[in-house]
Amino acid sequence: MGHMETIIKKVKKGQLDRESMEMAGAILKRGGLVAFPTETVYGLGADALNEKAAEKIYAAKGRPSDNPLIVHITNLDALEKIAINIPKETKAIADAFWPGPLTMIFEKSDVVPLGTTGGLNTVAVRMPSDEVAAALIDAGGGYIAAPSANTSGRPSPTMAEHVEEDLAGRIDMILDGGPVSIGLESTILDMTVTPPMILRPGAITKEMLEECVGEVTVDKAVIQPGQRPKAPGMKYRHYAPQAKLSIVEGDMENVIAKINALAEEKVKEGCKVGIIGTEESVHNYRCGDIKSIGTREDESTIAVHLFAILREFDADEVDYIYSESFDSEGIGSAIMNRLLKAAGHHVITV
Ligand code: TXA
Ligand code: MG
């Protein structure tokens, strides 16, 4: 792929710069690529109904072409244009969680090219709540395909600087709307099966969905290693830091002692070590590059820092990372899903 100049524009919520938004919309309409903030992670946008444009996304990210893209919309009329046989439960779910961090999968209509859906006859659809995202989708024609705006295999970007690191010179434009608010990708819910099935956990939890429509199941591959996931993208070794990451789980006192012992051993061998602790525990660690990921009193603070911390350890060329384990209630199930993947499911129980 040729080297191109990437335009970077800062955009402020509440006072979007019209000129930048029009420029970004025009780039999308002529088949170009624009990275933009959403409430979950930054996305790499292209016109979802233009097969050539959607295909450029795969080249820029180095993404396998069988991994389908999510189509981003801003209204329910748009959903009816790209999806067919929409089940009746959809309305209640959309009323409760759209716009927001939820993606739903439906049978696709003929207007959606197979280049966007990775050859599948289903389409993933999301209506993001971020103001910059919504304005860009409208400016770009209403149907924007967007995976996370990282190089395939790297942690998803939670600020514009991460996008620049991975994709500068490979895409037309980056809209910099500052750090995202959630930090983990949207919940994916497959609406083509009964009951609906969660293929990827996110900020909209199983409990929240069940309160709305009754029973919801979870793809086995979300929790168990070695199962073949139903979302094609979930099978790749995602969120992989360059270091070897281990999760240490058990009573806090034992976890701290074990992480200290492991870190001291590796430092003695001359290795660089990173530690992921929390506000409650960091003062107990003795050596290595010690980072607080957030507070256990509010796990959303942990979610929002996870990918940035993995990137910082990559930049510091750390050899080993030891992380505490987190509760898997609420957003915790999404945190542990991403952390376990980053660790290749390497867990030490003490
Ligand atoms: O929060 C998010 O969802 C972000 C922001 C930018 O919206 N996007 C995102 O896209 O995470 P991506 O491409 O990184 O992840 C999309 C996931 C992949 O695992 C893909 O395989 C799955 O959704 N997916 C997309 N379409 C699908 C379909 N028709 N059937 C099953 N899985 C699908
Ligand atoms: Mg991704």
XYZ file of C-alpha atoms and ligand atoms in Angstrom:
384
model
C 0.000 0.000 0.000
C 1.378 3.411 -1.016
C 2.387 5.995 1.552
C -0.150 8.799 1.814
C -0.405 11.972 3.827
C -2.776 11.426 6.791
C -4.700 14.571 7.742
C -5.220 14.842 11.521
C -7.941 17.174 12.842
C -8.924 17.800 16.452
C -12.683 17.893 17.003
C -14.389 19.190 20.129
C -17.635 17.730 21.394
C -20.391 20.305 21.687
C -18.749 22.471 19.014
C -17.842 20.256 16.063
C -15.726 22.031 13.469
C -17.988 22.047 10.378
C -15.160 22.268 7.927
C -13.361 19.184 9.322
C -16.587 17.165 9.420
C -17.422 18.092 5.826
C -13.924 17.195 4.684
C -14.161 13.814 6.472
C -17.604 13.146 4.986
C -16.336 13.959 1.486
C -13.386 11.570 1.904
C -15.771 8.752 2.886
C -18.118 9.514 -0.021
C -15.290 9.230 -2.517
C -14.212 5.860 -1.091
C -11.472 6.940 1.361
C -10.677 5.947 4.957
C -11.311 8.120 8.042
C -10.541 7.075 11.648
C -12.925 8.499 14.241
C -13.748 8.259 17.958
C -16.694 6.241 19.250
C -17.661 5.714 22.892
C -16.038 2.227 22.819
C -12.795 2.484 20.819
C -11.638 4.430 17.738
C -13.011 3.046 14.461
C -11.557 3.022 10.939
C -14.432 4.128 8.700
C -15.264 3.534 5.042
C -18.505 3.662 3.023
C -20.096 0.292 3.873
C -22.098 0.150 0.635
C -19.021 0.688 -1.554
C -17.215 -2.652 -1.819
C -13.936 -1.116 -3.041
C -13.888 1.313 -0.092
C -14.620 -1.412 2.471
C -11.858 -3.558 0.978
C -9.307 -0.770 1.587
C -9.901 -1.242 5.317
C -8.508 -4.778 5.167
C -5.353 -3.588 3.410
C -4.755 -0.686 5.832
C -5.173 -2.862 8.945
C -3.553 -6.014 7.564
C -6.840 -7.718 8.480
C -7.785 -11.199 7.193
C -10.511 -10.741 4.552
C -12.881 -13.310 6.096
C -13.316 -11.074 9.165
C -16.565 -9.092 8.693
C -16.988 -5.386 9.456
C -19.611 -3.670 11.632
C -21.863 -1.203 9.774
C -22.484 1.988 11.771
C -25.782 3.883 11.378
C -27.605 6.732 13.140
C -31.299 5.781 12.794
C -33.665 2.794 12.568
C -34.711 3.499 8.962
C -31.108 2.809 8.010
C -31.321 -0.570 9.782
C -34.308 -1.548 7.634
C -32.372 -0.743 4.500
C -29.429 -3.054 5.271
C -31.080 -5.882 7.269
C -33.973 -8.276 6.509
C -36.116 -10.567 8.687
C -35.450 -8.312 11.667
C -36.879 -10.158 14.711
C -39.518 -8.375 16.782
C -37.335 -8.275 19.953
C -35.021 -5.876 18.124
C -37.211 -2.853 18.827
C -37.090 -3.237 22.622
C -33.327 -3.762 22.551
C -32.742 -0.805 20.240
C -34.996 1.416 22.372
C -33.038 0.473 25.484
C -29.431 0.457 24.207
C -29.162 2.427 20.941
C -27.391 4.674 20.425
C -24.734 2.944 22.514
C -22.072 0.209 22.841
C -24.142 -2.642 21.350
C -23.837 -4.342 17.941
C -26.613 -6.601 16.622
C -26.306 -9.184 13.840
C -29.097 -9.713 11.272
C -29.585 -11.293 7.837
C -28.248 -8.776 5.331
C -30.141 -7.154 2.452
C -28.783 -7.016 -1.110
C -27.476 -3.454 -0.749
C -24.695 -4.622 1.585
C -21.749 -5.944 -0.450
C -20.120 -9.259 0.542
C -16.822 -7.354 0.725
C -18.203 -5.628 3.824
C -19.504 -8.789 5.518
C -16.478 -10.991 4.848
C -18.603 -13.110 2.484
C -21.341 -13.777 5.086
C -25.065 -13.318 4.411
C -25.419 -11.609 7.798
C -24.519 -8.037 8.745
C -23.402 -6.584 12.093
C -25.008 -3.194 12.849
C -24.239 -0.590 15.519
C -25.588 2.859 16.324
C -22.854 4.640 18.303
C -23.698 7.387 20.817
C -20.503 9.413 20.391
C -21.355 12.784 18.882
C -18.375 12.872 16.511
C -19.165 9.343 15.295
C -22.815 10.179 14.643
C -21.952 13.378 12.758
C -19.378 11.538 10.632
C -21.784 8.705 9.753
C -24.346 11.252 8.549
C -21.729 13.280 6.657
C -20.389 10.113 5.008
C -23.719 8.900 3.624
C -25.287 7.058 6.572
C -23.651 3.583 6.386
C -20.083 3.458 7.678
C -18.192 0.165 7.983
C -15.721 0.437 10.847
C -13.514 -2.054 12.635
C -11.331 -0.895 15.507
C -8.671 1.455 14.063
C -5.613 -0.612 15.044
C -3.206 -2.728 13.034
C -4.596 -6.272 13.123
C -3.345 -8.063 16.259
C -2.576 -4.921 18.295
C -4.759 -3.667 21.173
C -7.710 -1.525 20.026
C -7.048 2.242 20.053
C -8.589 4.287 22.855
C -7.077 7.616 21.770
C -6.137 9.239 18.473
C -2.402 8.830 19.228
C -2.855 5.027 19.149
C -4.441 5.272 15.691
C -1.594 7.476 14.501
C 0.976 4.955 15.815
C -0.609 2.134 13.801
C -2.097 3.727 10.697
C -0.455 7.085 9.881
C 0.513 7.058 6.190
C -2.022 4.326 5.395
C -5.332 6.213 5.780
C -6.685 9.581 4.612
C -7.712 11.207 7.871
C -7.921 10.897 11.663
C -10.553 12.806 13.659
C -9.063 13.324 17.119
C -11.895 13.587 19.645
C -9.728 12.833 22.682
C -9.806 9.678 24.816
C -12.855 7.370 24.543
C -15.195 6.855 27.496
C -15.592 3.042 27.637
C -12.356 1.576 26.267
C -13.558 -1.924 25.267
C -15.333 -2.815 22.003
C -19.135 -3.103 21.806
C -21.131 -6.098 22.972
C -22.032 -8.229 19.917
C -25.476 -9.865 20.014
C -26.503 -12.361 17.309
C -30.202 -11.724 16.565
C -30.388 -14.471 13.899
C -30.717 -17.185 16.572
C -33.367 -17.739 19.291
C -32.698 -16.846 22.037
C -30.236 -14.129 20.972
C -26.571 -15.008 21.631
C -23.718 -12.806 22.872
C -20.677 -13.381 20.643
C -18.473 -10.750 22.325
C -19.022 -9.305 25.835
C -18.932 -5.524 26.280
C -20.406 -2.708 28.346
C -23.984 -3.874 27.655
C -24.073 -7.014 29.799
C -26.047 -10.264 29.584
C -28.029 -9.163 32.659
C -28.948 -5.833 31.045
C -30.106 -7.571 27.854
C -32.078 -10.215 29.751
C -33.915 -7.564 31.711
C -35.049 -6.219 28.366
C -35.947 -9.369 26.319
C -35.719 -12.427 28.571
C -33.258 -15.255 27.967
C -29.957 -14.467 26.222
C -27.173 -17.039 25.757
C -23.393 -16.570 25.514
C -21.158 -18.181 22.853
C -19.070 -20.840 24.652
C -15.939 -19.516 22.989
C -16.265 -16.303 25.000
C -15.294 -18.114 28.202
C -13.532 -21.333 27.177
C -10.275 -21.450 25.275
C -10.151 -23.833 22.308
C -13.808 -23.414 21.242
C -14.402 -22.135 17.712
C -16.017 -18.673 18.111
C -19.078 -17.672 16.049
C -17.742 -14.142 15.423
C -14.938 -14.761 12.904
C -12.761 -12.001 14.391
C -12.791 -13.556 17.860
C -10.636 -16.474 16.693
C -7.568 -14.381 15.997
C -4.974 -13.818 18.696
C -6.131 -10.308 19.471
C -4.916 -7.691 21.913
C -1.592 -9.460 22.043
C 1.158 -7.503 23.779
C 4.725 -8.273 22.702
C 5.556 -9.371 26.269
C 4.470 -12.657 27.800
C 1.435 -11.774 29.919
C 0.341 -13.891 32.887
C -2.759 -13.340 35.021
C -2.394 -14.204 38.719
C -5.638 -15.084 40.481
C -6.562 -15.892 44.094
C -6.792 -14.069 47.455
C -5.289 -10.578 47.095
C -2.565 -11.186 49.671
C -1.362 -14.319 47.856
C -1.640 -12.652 44.459
C 0.572 -9.745 45.573
C 3.154 -12.110 47.088
C 3.228 -14.257 43.932
C 3.553 -11.293 41.570
C 6.376 -9.857 43.715
C 8.189 -13.216 43.684
C 7.799 -13.669 39.903
C 8.832 -10.077 39.176
C 11.923 -10.289 41.403
C 13.000 -13.550 39.780
C 12.699 -12.124 36.233
C 14.384 -8.831 37.128
C 17.309 -10.812 38.605
C 17.592 -12.646 35.275
C 17.940 -9.228 33.615
C 14.452 -9.081 32.104
C 12.137 -6.056 31.967
C 8.950 -6.658 33.950
C 5.597 -4.856 33.952
C 2.975 -5.191 36.695
C -0.746 -4.409 36.373
C -2.208 -3.564 39.779
C -4.999 -1.301 41.025
C -5.302 1.829 43.180
C -5.922 -0.527 46.096
C -2.794 -2.653 45.578
C -0.017 -0.829 43.694
C 1.795 0.356 46.820
C 2.489 -3.327 47.677
C 4.634 -4.036 44.623
C 8.387 -3.758 44.906
C 10.055 -3.908 41.497
C 9.458 -3.593 37.763
C 7.328 -1.083 35.886
C 4.272 -0.890 38.175
C 1.038 0.530 36.741
C -2.340 1.126 38.326
C -5.083 0.220 35.850
C -7.921 1.798 37.884
C -9.924 1.111 41.015
C -11.798 -2.056 41.982
C -14.552 0.177 43.352
C -15.506 1.095 39.782
C -14.488 -1.474 37.177
C -15.264 0.919 34.304
C -12.009 2.714 35.277
C -10.195 -0.598 34.640
C -11.918 -1.122 31.260
C -10.980 2.329 30.011
C -7.230 1.888 30.729
C -6.618 -1.743 29.716
C -5.631 -1.304 26.049
C -3.565 1.848 26.675
C -1.540 0.043 29.371
C -0.846 -2.903 27.053
C 0.400 -0.417 24.434
C 2.606 1.373 27.003
C 4.256 -1.923 27.942
C 4.872 -2.605 24.243
C 6.494 0.819 23.843
C 8.704 0.122 26.907
C 9.690 -3.270 25.408
C 8.793 -5.151 28.550
C 9.532 -8.935 28.464
C 7.022 -10.158 31.075
C 3.759 -8.683 32.353
C 2.035 -9.901 35.531
C -1.551 -8.790 36.021
C -4.021 -9.151 38.825
C -7.330 -10.825 37.933
C -10.697 -9.014 38.052
C -14.293 -9.850 38.975
C -16.248 -11.135 36.014
C -19.525 -9.438 36.965
C -20.918 -6.626 34.780
C -18.260 -4.982 32.579
C -15.818 -7.362 34.312
C -16.782 -10.150 31.908
C -15.601 -7.973 28.993
C -12.419 -6.996 30.870
C -11.548 -10.633 31.635
C -12.424 -11.748 28.072
C -9.876 -9.252 26.621
C -7.272 -9.827 29.349
C -7.435 -13.642 29.004
C -6.984 -13.332 25.240
C -4.034 -10.989 25.666
C -2.545 -13.579 28.038
C -3.219 -16.486 25.663
C -5.282 -17.841 28.625
C -2.176 -18.136 30.806
C -3.519 -17.983 34.385
C -1.593 -18.740 37.593
C -3.869 -19.654 40.513
C -2.471 -19.089 44.029
O -17.049 -1.111 19.547
C -16.924 -1.617 18.426
O -17.656 -2.542 18.039
C -15.839 -1.046 17.495
C -16.206 0.384 17.152
C -15.284 1.010 16.144
O -17.550 0.433 16.716
N -15.679 -1.864 16.336
C -15.104 -3.109 16.395
O -14.970 -3.716 15.151
O -14.735 -3.623 17.413
P -13.996 -4.970 14.911
O -14.015 -5.160 13.444
O -12.694 -4.727 15.537
O -14.737 -6.168 15.557
C -15.933 -6.647 14.962
C -16.209 -8.042 15.423
C -15.265 -9.068 14.818
O -14.945 -10.038 15.801
C -16.112 -9.673 13.703
O -15.734 -10.982 13.384
C -17.505 -9.616 14.300
O -17.531 -8.374 14.957
N -18.553 -9.594 13.257
C -18.807 -8.621 12.354
N -19.803 -8.979 11.527
C -20.200 -10.211 11.907
C -21.194 -11.139 11.441
N -21.963 -10.848 10.402
N -21.300 -12.323 12.075
C -20.523 -12.616 13.159
N -19.569 -11.785 13.646
C -19.399 -10.607 13.029
Mg -10.873 -5.089 16.361
